[in-house]
Structures are given as C-alpha cells and as structure tokens.
Tab-separated table of C-alpha atoms in Angstrom:
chain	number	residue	atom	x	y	z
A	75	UNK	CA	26.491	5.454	27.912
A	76	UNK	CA	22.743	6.466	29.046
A	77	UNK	CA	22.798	9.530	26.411
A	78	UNK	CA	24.075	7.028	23.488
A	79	UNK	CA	21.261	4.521	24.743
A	80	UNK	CA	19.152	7.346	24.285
A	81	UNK	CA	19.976	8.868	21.184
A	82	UNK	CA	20.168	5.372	19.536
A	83	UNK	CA	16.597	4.665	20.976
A	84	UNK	CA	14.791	7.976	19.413
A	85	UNK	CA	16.741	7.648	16.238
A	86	UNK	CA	14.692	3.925	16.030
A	87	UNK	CA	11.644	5.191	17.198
A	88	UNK	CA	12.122	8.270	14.218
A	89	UNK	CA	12.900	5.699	11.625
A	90	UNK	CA	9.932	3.437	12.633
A	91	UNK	CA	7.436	6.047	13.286
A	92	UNK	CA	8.511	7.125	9.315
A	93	UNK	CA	8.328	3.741	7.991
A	94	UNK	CA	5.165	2.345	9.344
A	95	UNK	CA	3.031	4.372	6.509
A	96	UNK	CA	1.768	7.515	8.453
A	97	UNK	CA	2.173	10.107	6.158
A	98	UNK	CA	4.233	12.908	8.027
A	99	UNK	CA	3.035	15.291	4.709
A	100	UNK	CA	0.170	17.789	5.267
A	101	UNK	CA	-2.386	15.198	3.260
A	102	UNK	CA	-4.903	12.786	4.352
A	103	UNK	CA	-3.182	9.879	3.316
A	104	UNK	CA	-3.135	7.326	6.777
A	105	UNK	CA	-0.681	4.866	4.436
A	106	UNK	CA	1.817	5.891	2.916
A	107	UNK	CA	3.228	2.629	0.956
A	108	UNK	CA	5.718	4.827	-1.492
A	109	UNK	CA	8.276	6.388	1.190
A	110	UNK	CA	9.362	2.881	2.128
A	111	UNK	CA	12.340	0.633	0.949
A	112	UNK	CA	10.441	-2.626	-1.177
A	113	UNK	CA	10.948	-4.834	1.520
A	114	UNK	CA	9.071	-2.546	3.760
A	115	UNK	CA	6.238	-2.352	0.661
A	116	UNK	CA	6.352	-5.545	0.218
A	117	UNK	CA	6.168	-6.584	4.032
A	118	UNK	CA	3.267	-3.831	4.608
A	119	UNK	CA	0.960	-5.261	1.871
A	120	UNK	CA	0.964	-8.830	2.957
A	121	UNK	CA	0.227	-7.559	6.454
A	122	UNK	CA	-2.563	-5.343	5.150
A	123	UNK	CA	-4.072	-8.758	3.228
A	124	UNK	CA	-3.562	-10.762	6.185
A	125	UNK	CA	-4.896	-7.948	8.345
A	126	UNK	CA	-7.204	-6.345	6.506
A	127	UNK	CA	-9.996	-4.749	9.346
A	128	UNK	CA	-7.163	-2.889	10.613
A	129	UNK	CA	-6.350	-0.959	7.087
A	130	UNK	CA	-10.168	-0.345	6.165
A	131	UNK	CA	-11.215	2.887	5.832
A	132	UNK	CA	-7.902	4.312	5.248
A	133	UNK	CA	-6.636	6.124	2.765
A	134	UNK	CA	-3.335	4.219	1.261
A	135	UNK	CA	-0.923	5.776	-1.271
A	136	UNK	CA	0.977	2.904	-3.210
A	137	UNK	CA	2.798	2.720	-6.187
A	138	UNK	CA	4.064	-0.430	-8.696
A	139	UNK	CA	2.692	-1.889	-11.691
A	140	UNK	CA	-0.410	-1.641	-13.309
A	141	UNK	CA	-1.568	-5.244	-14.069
A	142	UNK	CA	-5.277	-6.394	-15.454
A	143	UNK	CA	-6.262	-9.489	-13.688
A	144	UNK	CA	-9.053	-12.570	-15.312
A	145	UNK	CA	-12.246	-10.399	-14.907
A	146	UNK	CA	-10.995	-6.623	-15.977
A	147	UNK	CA	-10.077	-6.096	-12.436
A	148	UNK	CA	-7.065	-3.451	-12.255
A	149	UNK	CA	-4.624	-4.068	-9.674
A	150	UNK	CA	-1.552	-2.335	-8.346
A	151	UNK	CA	1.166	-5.176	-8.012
A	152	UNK	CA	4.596	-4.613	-6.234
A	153	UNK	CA	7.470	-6.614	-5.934
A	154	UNK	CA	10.033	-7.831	-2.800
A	155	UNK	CA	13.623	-6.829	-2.697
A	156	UNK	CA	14.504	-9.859	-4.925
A	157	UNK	CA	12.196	-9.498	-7.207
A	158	UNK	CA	10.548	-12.648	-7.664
A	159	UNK	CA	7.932	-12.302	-5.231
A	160	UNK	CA	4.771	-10.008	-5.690
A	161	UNK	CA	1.507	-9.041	-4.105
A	162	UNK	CA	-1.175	-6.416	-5.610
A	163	UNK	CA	-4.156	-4.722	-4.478
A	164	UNK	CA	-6.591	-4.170	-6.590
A	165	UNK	CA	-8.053	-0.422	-7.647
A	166	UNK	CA	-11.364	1.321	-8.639
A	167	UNK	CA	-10.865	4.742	-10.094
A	168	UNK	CA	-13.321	7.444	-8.920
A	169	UNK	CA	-13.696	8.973	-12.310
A	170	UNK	CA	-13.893	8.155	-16.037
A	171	UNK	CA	-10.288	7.831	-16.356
A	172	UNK	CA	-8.611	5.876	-18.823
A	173	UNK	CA	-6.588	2.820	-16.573
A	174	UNK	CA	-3.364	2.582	-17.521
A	175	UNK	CA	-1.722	-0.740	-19.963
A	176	UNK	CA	-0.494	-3.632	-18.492
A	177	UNK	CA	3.275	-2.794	-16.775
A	178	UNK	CA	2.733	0.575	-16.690
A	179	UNK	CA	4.367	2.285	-13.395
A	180	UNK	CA	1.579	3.571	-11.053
A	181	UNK	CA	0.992	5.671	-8.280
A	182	UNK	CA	-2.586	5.119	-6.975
A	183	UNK	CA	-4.209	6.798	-3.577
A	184	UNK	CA	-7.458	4.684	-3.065
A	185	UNK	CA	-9.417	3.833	0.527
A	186	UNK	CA	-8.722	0.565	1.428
A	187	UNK	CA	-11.892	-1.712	1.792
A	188	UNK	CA	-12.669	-6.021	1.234
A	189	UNK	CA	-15.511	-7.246	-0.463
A	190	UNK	CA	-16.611	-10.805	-1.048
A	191	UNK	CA	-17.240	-13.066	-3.835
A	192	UNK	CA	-18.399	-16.302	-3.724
A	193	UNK	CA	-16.262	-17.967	-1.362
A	194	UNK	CA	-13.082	-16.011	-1.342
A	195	UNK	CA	-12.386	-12.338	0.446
A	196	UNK	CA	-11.108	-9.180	-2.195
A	197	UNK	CA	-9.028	-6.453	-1.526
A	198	UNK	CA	-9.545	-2.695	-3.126
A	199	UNK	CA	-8.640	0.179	-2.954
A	200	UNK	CA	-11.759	2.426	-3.780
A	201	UNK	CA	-13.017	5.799	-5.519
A	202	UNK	CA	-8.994	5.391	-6.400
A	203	UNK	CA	-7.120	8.208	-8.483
A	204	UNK	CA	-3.664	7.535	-10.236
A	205	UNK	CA	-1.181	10.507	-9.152
C-alpha cells in the first residue's frame, strides 16, 4: 500500500511539475502556456493578471488568437474549455514584423511586464516574436 501511495504521489508531483509552465525543453522560456490542456491556459492567464509581480520578467510562450484591441494594441486571446470565456495578453513584437489579421492562430514568446495608463494596470508581453 506504501509503494502505491508512493508511486501515485510522484506521478502527481510529475504531472504538476509539467503543467505549471516550466519549460522542461532546453530554451529559456520560464512559461510555457502551450503544453497545457485550455483549462490549464485558461486558469494560468487569469492567475498571471491577477498576479502579475510574480510573472514579470519572465519569458512566457503562449499561443491563441491574434485579436486588435480599440487603440492598435495586439493581443494574444485564449479561450476556456467551453469556449465562451476568454482572456488575452497583449504583445509588442521586437522587430518590424508584419502582426498577424484579426483570428489568426498565434504562437507568441514575449517577457511578461505591466505598464500603466491613466487609471487602469496593462499587461504585455514585450520585445515579443510570433513562432
């Protein structure tokens, strides 16, 4: 019964080591949004714009649909399990590249960072590149 315990107990710690975002690949991405089901996506996101000081600075690999918000901001948007909820992060390429049309499926590496304006706290995901 103790070995079953046991095995049961690193098989959840292997599965939630995996799903939390740390990339187990040799990059630099710290997040790694695109290995996970869309609940888990979806879950991680609203935790990351609820909790944003402990995401900054890291490097976060996400991917969903390219959406252009009021202002020609660019934002990554993905969706829960259902599909009637979504959250997005916005994105700032590093280079000249073209930003993709409105619906378009994404895949965008970025460091995650806030900035302010006016009254109300943004979310970005800077010097971005679409993979």
């Amino acid at each position: 019964m103790k070995k079953l315990t046991l095995l049961l107990l690193t098989i959840c710690i292997v599965f939630t080591h995996t799903g939390c975002g740390k990339s187990q690949k040799a990059s630099d991405v710290d997040v790694d949004l695109t290995t996970m089901s869309s609940t888990m996506v979806y879950s991680y996101v609203a935790d990351m714009l609820a909790n944003p000081s402990d995401y900054k600075g890291q490097l976060v690999r996400m991917e969903g649909d390219s959406n252009t918000t009021h202002g020609n901001t660019h934002s990554c948007i993905v969706y829960d399990a259902l599909g009637c909820c979504t959250e997005g992060i916005e994105y700032v390429l590093a280079d000249a590249e073209e930003y993709p049309d409105d619906g378009d499926g994404i895949t965008v590496v970025g460091t995650f960072a806030t900035y302010k304006k006016g009254e109300g706290l943004y979310f970005v995901l800077i010097d971005a590149v679409l993979e």
